[in-house]
Short mmCIF file of C-alpha atoms in Angstrom, two decimals:
data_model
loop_
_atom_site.label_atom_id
_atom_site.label_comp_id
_atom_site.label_asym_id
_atom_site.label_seq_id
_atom_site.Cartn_x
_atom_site.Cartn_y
_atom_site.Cartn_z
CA UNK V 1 0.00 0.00 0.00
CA UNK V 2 1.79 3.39 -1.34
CA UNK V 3 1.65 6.04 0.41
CA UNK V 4 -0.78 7.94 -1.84
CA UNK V 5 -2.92 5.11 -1.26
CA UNK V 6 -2.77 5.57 2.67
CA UNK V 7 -3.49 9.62 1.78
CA UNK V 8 -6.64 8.64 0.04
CA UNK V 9 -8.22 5.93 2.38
CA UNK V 10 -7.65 8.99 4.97
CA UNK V 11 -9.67 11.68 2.68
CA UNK V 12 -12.40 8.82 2.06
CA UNK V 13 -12.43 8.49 6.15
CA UNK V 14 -12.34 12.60 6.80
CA UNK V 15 -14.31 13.91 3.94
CA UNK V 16 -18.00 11.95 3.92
CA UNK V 17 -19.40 11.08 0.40
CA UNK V 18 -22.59 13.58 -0.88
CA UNK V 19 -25.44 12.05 0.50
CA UNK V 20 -23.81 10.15 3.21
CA UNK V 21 -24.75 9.52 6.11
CA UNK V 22 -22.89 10.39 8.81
CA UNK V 23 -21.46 7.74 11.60
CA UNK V 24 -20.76 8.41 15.04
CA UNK V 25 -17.14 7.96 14.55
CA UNK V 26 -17.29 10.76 12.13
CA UNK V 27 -19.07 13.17 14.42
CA UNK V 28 -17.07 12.32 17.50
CA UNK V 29 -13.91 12.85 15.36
CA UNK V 30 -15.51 16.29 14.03
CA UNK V 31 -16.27 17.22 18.16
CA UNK V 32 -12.39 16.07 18.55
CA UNK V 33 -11.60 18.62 15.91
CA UNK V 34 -14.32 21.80 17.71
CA UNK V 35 -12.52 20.75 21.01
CA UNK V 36 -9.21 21.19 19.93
CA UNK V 37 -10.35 24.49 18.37
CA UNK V 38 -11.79 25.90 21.23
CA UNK V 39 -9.08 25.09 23.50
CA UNK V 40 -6.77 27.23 20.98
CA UNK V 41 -8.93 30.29 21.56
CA UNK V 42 -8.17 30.84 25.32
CA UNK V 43 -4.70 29.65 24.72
CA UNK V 44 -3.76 31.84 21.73
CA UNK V 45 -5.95 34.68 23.67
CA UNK V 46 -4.02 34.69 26.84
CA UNK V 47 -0.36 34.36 25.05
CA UNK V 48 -0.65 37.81 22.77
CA UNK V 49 -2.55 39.59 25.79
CA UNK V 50 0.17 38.65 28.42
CA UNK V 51 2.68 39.41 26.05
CA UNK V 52 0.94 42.66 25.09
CA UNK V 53 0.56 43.37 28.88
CA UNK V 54 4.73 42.88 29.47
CA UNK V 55 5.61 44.71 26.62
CA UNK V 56 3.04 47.36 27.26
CA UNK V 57 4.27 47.93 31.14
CA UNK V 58 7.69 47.12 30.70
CA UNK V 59 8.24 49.48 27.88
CA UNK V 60 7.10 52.16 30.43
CA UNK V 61 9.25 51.27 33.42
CA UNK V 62 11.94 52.06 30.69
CA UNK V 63 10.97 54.82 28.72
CA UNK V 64 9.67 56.64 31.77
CA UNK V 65 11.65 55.71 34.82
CA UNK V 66 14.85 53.54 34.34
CA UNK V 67 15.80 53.83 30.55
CA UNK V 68 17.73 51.58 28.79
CA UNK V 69 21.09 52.34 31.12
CA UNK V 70 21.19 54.21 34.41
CA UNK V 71 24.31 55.72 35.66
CA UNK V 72 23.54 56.77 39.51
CA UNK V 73 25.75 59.80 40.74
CA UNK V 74 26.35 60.23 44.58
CA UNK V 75 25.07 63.53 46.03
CA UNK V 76 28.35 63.81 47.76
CA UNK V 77 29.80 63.96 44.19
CA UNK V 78 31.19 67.75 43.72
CA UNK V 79 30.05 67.29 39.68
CA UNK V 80 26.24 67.30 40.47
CA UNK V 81 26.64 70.20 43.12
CA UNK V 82 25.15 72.59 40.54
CA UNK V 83 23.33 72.65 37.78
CA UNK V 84 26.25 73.27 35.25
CA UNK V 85 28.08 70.25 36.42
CA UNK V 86 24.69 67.85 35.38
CA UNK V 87 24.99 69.44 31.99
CA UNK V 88 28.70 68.87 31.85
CA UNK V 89 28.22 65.31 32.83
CA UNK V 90 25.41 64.77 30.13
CA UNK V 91 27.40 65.56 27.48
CA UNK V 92 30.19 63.39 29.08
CA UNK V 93 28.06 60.84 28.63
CA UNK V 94 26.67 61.35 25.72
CA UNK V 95 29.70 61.04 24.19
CA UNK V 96 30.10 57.58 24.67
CA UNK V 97 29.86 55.24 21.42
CA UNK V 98 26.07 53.67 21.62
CA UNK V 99 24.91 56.56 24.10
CA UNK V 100 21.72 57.78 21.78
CA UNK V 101 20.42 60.81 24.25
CA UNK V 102 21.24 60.90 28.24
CA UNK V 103 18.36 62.57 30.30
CA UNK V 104 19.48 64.25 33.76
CA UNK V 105 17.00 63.93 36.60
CA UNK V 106 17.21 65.26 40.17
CA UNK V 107 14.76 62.74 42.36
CA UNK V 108 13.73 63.67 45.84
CA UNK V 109 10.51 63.29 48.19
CA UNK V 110 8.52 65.47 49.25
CA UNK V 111 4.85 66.23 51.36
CA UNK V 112 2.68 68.08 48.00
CA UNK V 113 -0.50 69.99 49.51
CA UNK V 114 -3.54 70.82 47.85
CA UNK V 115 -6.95 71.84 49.03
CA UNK V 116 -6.52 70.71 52.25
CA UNK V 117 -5.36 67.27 51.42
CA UNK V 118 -1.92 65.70 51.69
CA UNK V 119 0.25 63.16 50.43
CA UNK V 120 3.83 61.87 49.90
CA UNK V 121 5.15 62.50 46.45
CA UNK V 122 8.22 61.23 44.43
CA UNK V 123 9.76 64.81 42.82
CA UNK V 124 11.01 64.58 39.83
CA UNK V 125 13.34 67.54 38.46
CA UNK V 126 13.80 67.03 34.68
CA UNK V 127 14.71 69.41 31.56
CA UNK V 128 11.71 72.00 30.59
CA UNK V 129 11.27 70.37 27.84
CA UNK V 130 11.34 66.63 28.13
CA UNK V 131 7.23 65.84 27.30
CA UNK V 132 7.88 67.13 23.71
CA UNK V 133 11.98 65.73 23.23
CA UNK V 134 11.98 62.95 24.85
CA UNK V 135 9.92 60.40 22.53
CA UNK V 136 9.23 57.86 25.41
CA UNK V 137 7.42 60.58 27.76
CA UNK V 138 5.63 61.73 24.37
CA UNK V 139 4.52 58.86 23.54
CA UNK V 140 3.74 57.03 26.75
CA UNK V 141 2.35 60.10 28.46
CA UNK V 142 -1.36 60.49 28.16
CA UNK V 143 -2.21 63.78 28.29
CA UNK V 144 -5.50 63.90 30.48
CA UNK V 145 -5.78 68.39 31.68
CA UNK V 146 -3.67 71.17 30.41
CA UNK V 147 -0.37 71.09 29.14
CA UNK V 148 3.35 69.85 29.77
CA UNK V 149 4.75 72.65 29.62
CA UNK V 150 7.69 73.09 32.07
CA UNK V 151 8.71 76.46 31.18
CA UNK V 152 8.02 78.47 34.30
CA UNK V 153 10.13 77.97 37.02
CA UNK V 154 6.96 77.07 39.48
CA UNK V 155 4.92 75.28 37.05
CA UNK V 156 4.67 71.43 37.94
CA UNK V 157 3.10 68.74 36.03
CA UNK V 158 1.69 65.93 37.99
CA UNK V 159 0.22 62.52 37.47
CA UNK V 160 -3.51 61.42 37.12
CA UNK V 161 -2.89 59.60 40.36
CA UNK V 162 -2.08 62.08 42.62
CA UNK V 163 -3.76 64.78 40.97
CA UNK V 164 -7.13 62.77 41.99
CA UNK V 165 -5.73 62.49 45.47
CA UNK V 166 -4.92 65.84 46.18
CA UNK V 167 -8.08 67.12 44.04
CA UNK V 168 -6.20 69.56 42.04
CA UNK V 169 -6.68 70.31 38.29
CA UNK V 170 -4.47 72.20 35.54
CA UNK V 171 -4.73 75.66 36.84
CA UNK V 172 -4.68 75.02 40.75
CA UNK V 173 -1.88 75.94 43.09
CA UNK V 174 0.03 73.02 44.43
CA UNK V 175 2.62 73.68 47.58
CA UNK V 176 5.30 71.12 47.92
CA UNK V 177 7.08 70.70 50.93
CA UNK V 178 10.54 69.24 51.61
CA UNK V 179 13.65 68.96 54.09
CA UNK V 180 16.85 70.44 53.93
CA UNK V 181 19.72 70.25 56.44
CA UNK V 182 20.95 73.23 57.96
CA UNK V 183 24.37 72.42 60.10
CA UNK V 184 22.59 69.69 62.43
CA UNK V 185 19.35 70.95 62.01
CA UNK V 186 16.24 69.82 59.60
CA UNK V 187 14.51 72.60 57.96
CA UNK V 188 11.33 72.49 56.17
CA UNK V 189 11.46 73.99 52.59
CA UNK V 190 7.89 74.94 51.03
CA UNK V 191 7.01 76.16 47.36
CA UNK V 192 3.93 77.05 45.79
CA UNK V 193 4.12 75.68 42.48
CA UNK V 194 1.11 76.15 39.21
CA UNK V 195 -0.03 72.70 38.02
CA UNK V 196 0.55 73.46 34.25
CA UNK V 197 -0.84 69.92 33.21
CA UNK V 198 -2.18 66.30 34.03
CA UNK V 199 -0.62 63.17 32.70
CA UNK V 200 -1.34 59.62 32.44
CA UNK V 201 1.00 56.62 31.52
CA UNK V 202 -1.68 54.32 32.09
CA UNK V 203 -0.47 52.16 34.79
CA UNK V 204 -1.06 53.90 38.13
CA UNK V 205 1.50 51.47 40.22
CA UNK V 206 4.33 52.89 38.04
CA UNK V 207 3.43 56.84 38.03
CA UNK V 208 0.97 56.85 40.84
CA UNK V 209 3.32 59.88 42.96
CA UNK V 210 5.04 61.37 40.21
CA UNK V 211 5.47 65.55 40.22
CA UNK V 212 7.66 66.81 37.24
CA UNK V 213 9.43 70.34 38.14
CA UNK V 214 12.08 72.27 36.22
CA UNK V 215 15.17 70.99 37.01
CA UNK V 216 16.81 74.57 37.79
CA UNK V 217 13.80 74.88 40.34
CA UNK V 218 14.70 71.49 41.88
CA UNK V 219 18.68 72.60 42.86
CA UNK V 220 16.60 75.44 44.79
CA UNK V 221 13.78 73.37 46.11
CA UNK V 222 15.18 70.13 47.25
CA UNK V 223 18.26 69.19 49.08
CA UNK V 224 21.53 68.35 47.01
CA UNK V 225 22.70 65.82 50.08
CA UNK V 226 19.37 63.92 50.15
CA UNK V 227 17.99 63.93 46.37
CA UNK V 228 19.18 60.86 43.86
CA UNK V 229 21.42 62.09 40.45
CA UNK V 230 19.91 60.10 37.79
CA UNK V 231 21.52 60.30 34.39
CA UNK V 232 19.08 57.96 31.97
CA UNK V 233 20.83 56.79 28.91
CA UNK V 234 18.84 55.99 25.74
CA UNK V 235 20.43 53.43 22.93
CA UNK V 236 18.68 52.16 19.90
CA UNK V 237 17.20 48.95 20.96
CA UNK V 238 16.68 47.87 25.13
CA UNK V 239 17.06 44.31 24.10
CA UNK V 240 19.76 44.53 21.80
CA UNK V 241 22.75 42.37 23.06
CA UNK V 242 25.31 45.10 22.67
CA UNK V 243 23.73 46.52 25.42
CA UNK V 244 25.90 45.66 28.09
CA UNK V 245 29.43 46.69 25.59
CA UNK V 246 27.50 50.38 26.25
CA UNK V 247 27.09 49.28 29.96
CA UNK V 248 31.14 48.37 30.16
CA UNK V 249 31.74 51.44 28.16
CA UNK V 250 29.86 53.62 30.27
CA UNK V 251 30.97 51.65 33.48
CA UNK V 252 34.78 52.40 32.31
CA UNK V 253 34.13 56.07 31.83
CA UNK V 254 33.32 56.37 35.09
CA UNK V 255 36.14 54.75 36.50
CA UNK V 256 38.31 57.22 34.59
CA UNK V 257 39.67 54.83 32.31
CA UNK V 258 38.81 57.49 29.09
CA UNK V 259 40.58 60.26 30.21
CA UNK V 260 37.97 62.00 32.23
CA UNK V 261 37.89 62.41 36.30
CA UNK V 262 36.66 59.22 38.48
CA UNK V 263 33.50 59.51 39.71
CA UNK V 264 33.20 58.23 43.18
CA UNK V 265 30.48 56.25 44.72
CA UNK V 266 28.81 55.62 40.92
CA UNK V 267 26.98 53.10 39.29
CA UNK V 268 25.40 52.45 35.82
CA UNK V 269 22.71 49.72 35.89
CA UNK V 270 20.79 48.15 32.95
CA UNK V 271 16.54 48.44 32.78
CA UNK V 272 16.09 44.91 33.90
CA UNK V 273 18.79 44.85 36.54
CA UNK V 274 16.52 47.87 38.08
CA UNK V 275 13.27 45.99 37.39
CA UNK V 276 14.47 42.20 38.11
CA UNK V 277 11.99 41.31 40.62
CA UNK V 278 8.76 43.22 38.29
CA UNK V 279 10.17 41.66 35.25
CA UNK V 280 10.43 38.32 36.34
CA UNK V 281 7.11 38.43 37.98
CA UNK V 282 5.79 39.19 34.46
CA UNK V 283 7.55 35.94 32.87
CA UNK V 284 6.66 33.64 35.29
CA UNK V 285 3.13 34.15 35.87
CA UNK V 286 2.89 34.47 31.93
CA UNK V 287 4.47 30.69 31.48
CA UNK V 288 1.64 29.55 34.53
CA UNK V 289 -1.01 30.75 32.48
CA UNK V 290 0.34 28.76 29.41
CA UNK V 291 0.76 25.62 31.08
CA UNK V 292 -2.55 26.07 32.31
CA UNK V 293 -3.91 26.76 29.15
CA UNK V 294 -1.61 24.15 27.60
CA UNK V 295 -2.97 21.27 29.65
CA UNK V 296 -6.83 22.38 28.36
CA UNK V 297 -5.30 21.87 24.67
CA UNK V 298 -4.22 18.35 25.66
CA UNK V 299 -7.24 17.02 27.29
CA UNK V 300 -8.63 18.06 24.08
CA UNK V 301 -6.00 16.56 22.07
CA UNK V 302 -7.20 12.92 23.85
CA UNK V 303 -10.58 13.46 22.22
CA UNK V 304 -9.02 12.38 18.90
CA UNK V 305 -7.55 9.31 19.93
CA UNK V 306 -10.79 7.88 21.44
CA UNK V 307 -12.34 9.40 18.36
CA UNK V 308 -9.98 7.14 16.01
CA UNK V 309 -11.13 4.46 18.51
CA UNK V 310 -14.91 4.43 17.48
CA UNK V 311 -13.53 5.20 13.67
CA UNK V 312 -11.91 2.27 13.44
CA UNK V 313 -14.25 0.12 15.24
CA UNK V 314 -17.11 1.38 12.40
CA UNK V 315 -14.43 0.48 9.78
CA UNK V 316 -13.38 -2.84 10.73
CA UNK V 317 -14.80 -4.48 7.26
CA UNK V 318 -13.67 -1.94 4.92
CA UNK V 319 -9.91 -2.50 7.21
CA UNK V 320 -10.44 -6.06 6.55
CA UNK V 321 -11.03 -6.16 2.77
CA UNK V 322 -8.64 -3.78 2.24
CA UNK V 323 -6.10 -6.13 4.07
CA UNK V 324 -7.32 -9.01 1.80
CA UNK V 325 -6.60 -6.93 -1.08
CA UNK V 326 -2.83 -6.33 0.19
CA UNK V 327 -2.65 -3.56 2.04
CA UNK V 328 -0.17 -3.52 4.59
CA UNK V 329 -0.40 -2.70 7.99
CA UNK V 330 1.74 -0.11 7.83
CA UNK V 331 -0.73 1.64 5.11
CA UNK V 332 -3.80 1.03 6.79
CA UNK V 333 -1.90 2.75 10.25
CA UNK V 334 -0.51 5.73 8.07
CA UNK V 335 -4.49 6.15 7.32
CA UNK V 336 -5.67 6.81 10.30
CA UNK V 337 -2.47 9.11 11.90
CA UNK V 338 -2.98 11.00 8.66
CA UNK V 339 -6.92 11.14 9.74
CA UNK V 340 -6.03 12.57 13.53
CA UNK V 341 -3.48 14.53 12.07
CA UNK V 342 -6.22 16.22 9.98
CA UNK V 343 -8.26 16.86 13.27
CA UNK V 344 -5.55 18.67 14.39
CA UNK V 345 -4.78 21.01 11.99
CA UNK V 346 -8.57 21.40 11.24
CA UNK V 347 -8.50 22.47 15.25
CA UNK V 348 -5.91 24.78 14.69
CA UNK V 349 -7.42 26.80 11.65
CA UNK V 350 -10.59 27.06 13.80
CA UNK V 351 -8.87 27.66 17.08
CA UNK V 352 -5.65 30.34 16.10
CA UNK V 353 -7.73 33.17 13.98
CA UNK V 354 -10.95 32.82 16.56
CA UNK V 355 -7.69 33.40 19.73
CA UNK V 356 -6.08 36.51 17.71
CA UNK V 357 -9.77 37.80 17.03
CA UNK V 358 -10.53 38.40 20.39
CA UNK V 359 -7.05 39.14 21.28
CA UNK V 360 -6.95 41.80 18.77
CA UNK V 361 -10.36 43.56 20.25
CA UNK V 362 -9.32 42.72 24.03
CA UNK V 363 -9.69 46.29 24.45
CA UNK V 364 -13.78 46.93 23.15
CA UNK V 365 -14.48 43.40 24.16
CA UNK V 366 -13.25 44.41 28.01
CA UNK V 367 -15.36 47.69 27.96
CA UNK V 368 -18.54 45.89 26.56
CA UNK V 369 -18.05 43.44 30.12
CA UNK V 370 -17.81 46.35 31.90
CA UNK V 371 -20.49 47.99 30.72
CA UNK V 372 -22.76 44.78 31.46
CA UNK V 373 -21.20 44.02 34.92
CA UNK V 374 -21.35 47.86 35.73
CA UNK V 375 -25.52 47.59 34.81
CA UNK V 376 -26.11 44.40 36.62
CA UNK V 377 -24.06 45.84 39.38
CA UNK V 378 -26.29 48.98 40.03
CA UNK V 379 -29.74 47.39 39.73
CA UNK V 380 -28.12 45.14 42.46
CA UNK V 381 -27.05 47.95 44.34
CA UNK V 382 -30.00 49.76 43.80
CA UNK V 383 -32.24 47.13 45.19
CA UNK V 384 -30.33 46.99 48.00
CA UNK V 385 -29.27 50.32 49.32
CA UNK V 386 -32.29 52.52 47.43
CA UNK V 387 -29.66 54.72 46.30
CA UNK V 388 -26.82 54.70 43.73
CA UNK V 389 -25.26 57.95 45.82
CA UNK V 390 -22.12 56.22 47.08
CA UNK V 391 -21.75 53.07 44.24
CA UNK V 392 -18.30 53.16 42.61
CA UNK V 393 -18.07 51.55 38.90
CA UNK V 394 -16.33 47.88 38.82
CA UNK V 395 -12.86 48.11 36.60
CA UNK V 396 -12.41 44.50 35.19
CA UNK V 397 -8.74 46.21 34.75
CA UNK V 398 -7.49 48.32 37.93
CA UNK V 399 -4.98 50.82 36.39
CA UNK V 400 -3.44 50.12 39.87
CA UNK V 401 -2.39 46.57 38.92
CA UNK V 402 -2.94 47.10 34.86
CA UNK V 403 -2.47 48.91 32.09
CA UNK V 404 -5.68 51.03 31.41
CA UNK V 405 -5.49 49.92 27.39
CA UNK V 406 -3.74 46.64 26.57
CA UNK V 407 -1.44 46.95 23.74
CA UNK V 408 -1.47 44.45 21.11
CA UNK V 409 1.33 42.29 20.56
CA UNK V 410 1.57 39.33 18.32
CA UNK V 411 4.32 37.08 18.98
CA UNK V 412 4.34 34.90 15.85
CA UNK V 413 7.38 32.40 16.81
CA UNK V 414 4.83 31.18 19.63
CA UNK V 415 1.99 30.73 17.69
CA UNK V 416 4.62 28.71 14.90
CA UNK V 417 5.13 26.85 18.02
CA UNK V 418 1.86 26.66 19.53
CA UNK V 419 0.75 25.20 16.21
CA UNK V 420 3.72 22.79 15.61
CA UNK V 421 3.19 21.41 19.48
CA UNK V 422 -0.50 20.88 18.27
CA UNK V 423 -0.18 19.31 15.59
CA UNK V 424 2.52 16.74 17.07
CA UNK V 425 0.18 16.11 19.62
CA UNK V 426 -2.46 15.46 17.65
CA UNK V 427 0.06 12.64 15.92
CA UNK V 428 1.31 11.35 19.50
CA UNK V 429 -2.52 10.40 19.89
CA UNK V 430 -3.92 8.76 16.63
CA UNK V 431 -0.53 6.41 17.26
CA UNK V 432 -2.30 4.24 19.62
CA UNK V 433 -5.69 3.40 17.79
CA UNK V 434 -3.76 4.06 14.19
CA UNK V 435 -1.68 0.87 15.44
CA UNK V 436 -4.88 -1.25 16.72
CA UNK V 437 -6.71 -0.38 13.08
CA UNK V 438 -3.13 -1.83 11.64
CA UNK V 439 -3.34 -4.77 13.67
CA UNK V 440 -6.82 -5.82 12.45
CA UNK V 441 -7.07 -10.08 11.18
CA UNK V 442 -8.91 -9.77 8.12
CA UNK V 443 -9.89 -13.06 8.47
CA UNK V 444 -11.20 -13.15 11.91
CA UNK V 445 -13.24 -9.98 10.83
CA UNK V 446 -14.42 -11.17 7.88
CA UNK V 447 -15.74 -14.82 9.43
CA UNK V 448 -17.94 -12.07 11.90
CA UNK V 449 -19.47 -10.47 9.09
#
């Protein structure tokens, strides 16, 4: 029995004649094929929105907290004692091969007061005009009152956060408090500073105390001694593997090995040396929800092989003659693998474009659930209490914990692998009752007959 034989006994079991009728082998091996399907969907669903997720918030611990390289000056370093020696360093390090832009920061804390209300809040003294040069803060910033503007010396621009904690809206008057040592003694600093604008990077844990000040207004506001130097350094690629020959580089510049003065008490640091613990976090609960997901597609998978089961059960005369004729058992097994192996891939053309359907509308589908479980969730409420006075909306997706929008990321190596993995185990399977359906006497089978 040729090959091409085996292929054609398999499209004669698969694809029913016109006008016949179908047998229960047939329809449990077409459920087989729907269950594999449908276990894709979640699968495939969950892989591009986790991904989506860990690109989405990881691309913003970089582009608006740690960049791609971090050199950390101490305070007690006489270069950052004034505003002229940040600049001087920034172009220092800019200069270094691989170094795309460098963005100076002066990072203290501080008590910010507005009507009535107070909170902590994480200052952050950066160039006037970062929002609009800096293409990470332009493009990961959400712009949600006013402007960015940093051009006054006492305009601040806070986040969406802590501008809804404080109650304070582009146009208000913000006072910011902070401590400065004086000999052995703490003083209190306080300056009233303009909110200029509100901003948003759409995940709350990241952003959730950020004020941005001028950084000329931050050498007069907070205290050189007890404020962090922060030089960010920008490359062309966070991933790229040359990033840590720019991390040596940079690492040897400050040692003084190029010529230039040692900086004491420095450090450069890569993004994911900063963000380990989040990062990792990230990967591993992503590779739970896989297995997870994983294990669904396999207890689907076994539907095929008990499918094949009943098949060849149904089939044991045509088997038989077929062996009388001189097929071989190795033609007759080829038949039915090839027949599971079509189950699977039918399962995977249903089950990969319904997963990166859904994944692809995550966001509309989310706010349509919300938008039900928000209605069912006030006439509850409403029933109960009379009143919908103090009810607060349900988020499916706390910006606290998530990212408001989930970007949309398609990782196509792990769907060429997710579909591979399928289809393999849809061959692992069929082995079992493909080798029974081989093993079939053709004369014991016919003398039952």
């Amino acid at each position: 029995m040729t090959f091409k034989s085996s292929v054609l006994y398999a499209a004669r079991i698969f694809f029913s004649r016109p006008g016949a009728e179908r047998s229960n082998g047939k329809r449990s091996l077409m459920g087989a094929m729907v269950c594999i399907g449908i276990s894709l969907v979640p699968l495939v669903a969950v892989l591009v929105i986790s991904q989506g997720m860990i690109d989405g918030i990881t691309g913003r611990m970089i582009g608006l907290s740690s960049q791609d390289l971090q050199v950390r000056v101490s305070s007690y370093s006489g270069e950052v004692e004034t505003l002229s020696g940040m600049e001087e360093l920034s172009g220092r390090f800019g200069e270094i091969p691989g170094v795309v832009d460098v963005i100076p920061e002066m990072q203290g804390m501080a008590l910010a007061a507005g009507n009535g209300i107070r909170t902590g809040a994480t200052v952050r003294a950066v160039r006037k005009n970062i929002f609009s040069d800096v293409e990470s803060f332009s493009s990961l910033f959400k712009l949600v009152e006013g402007s960015t503007s940093l051009e006054n010396e006492r305009s601040a621009v806070l986040c969406e956060k802590i501008a809804g904690t404080l109650g304070v809206h582009a146009g208000d008057k913000l006072s910011l408090i902070s401590i400065s040592k004086v000999g052995e003694v703490m003083v209190p600093k306080m300056r009233e500073f303009t909110v200029e604008g509100i901003v948003s990077s759409g995940y709350q844990e990241l952003d959730a105390l950020w004020v941005f000040i001028p950084l000329p207004t931050g050498y007069d506001f907070l205290s050189v001694k007890s404020s962090q130097f922060i030089f960010g350094l920008v490359t062309e690629d966070s991933f790229s593997p040359s990033l840590m020959k720019i991390k040596a580089a940079v690492s040897r510049n400050i040692r003084g090995m190029d010529s230039d003065p040692t900086l004491e008490h420095s450090r450069v640091y890569t993004w994911n040396e900063l963000n380990a613990a989040e990062y990792e976090n990230f990967a591993s609960t992503k590779i739970l929800l896989l297995l997870i997901m994983l294990l669904i597609v396999l207890v689907a998978s076994v539907n095929i092989s008990s499918a094949l089961v009943m098949v060849v059960m149904e089939r044991r005369r045509e088997i038989a003659i077929l062996k009388s004729m001189g097929a071989s058992e190795e033609g007759i097994k080829m038949s039915f693998i090839l027949v599971g192996f079509a189950s699977g891939a039918g399962g995977t053309l249903i089950g990969i474009p319904l997963g990166l359907l859904a994944a692809v509308n995550i966001n509309p589908l989310i706010s349509i659930m919300e938008k039900g479980v928000n209605f069912f969730a006030k006439f509850f409420y409403l029933v109960a209490r009379g009143d919908l006075g103090s009810f607060s909306e349900v988020r499916l997706l706390d910006p606290a914990y998530y990212l408001q929008d989930i970007p949309v990321s398609i990782p196509f190596p792990h769907l060429l692998l997710i579909t591979a993995g399928t289809l393999v185990l849809s061959l692992v399977v069929s082995i079992i009752p493909a080798s029974k359906a081989g093993r079939e006497k053709p004369l014991d089978t016919l003398r039952k007959m």
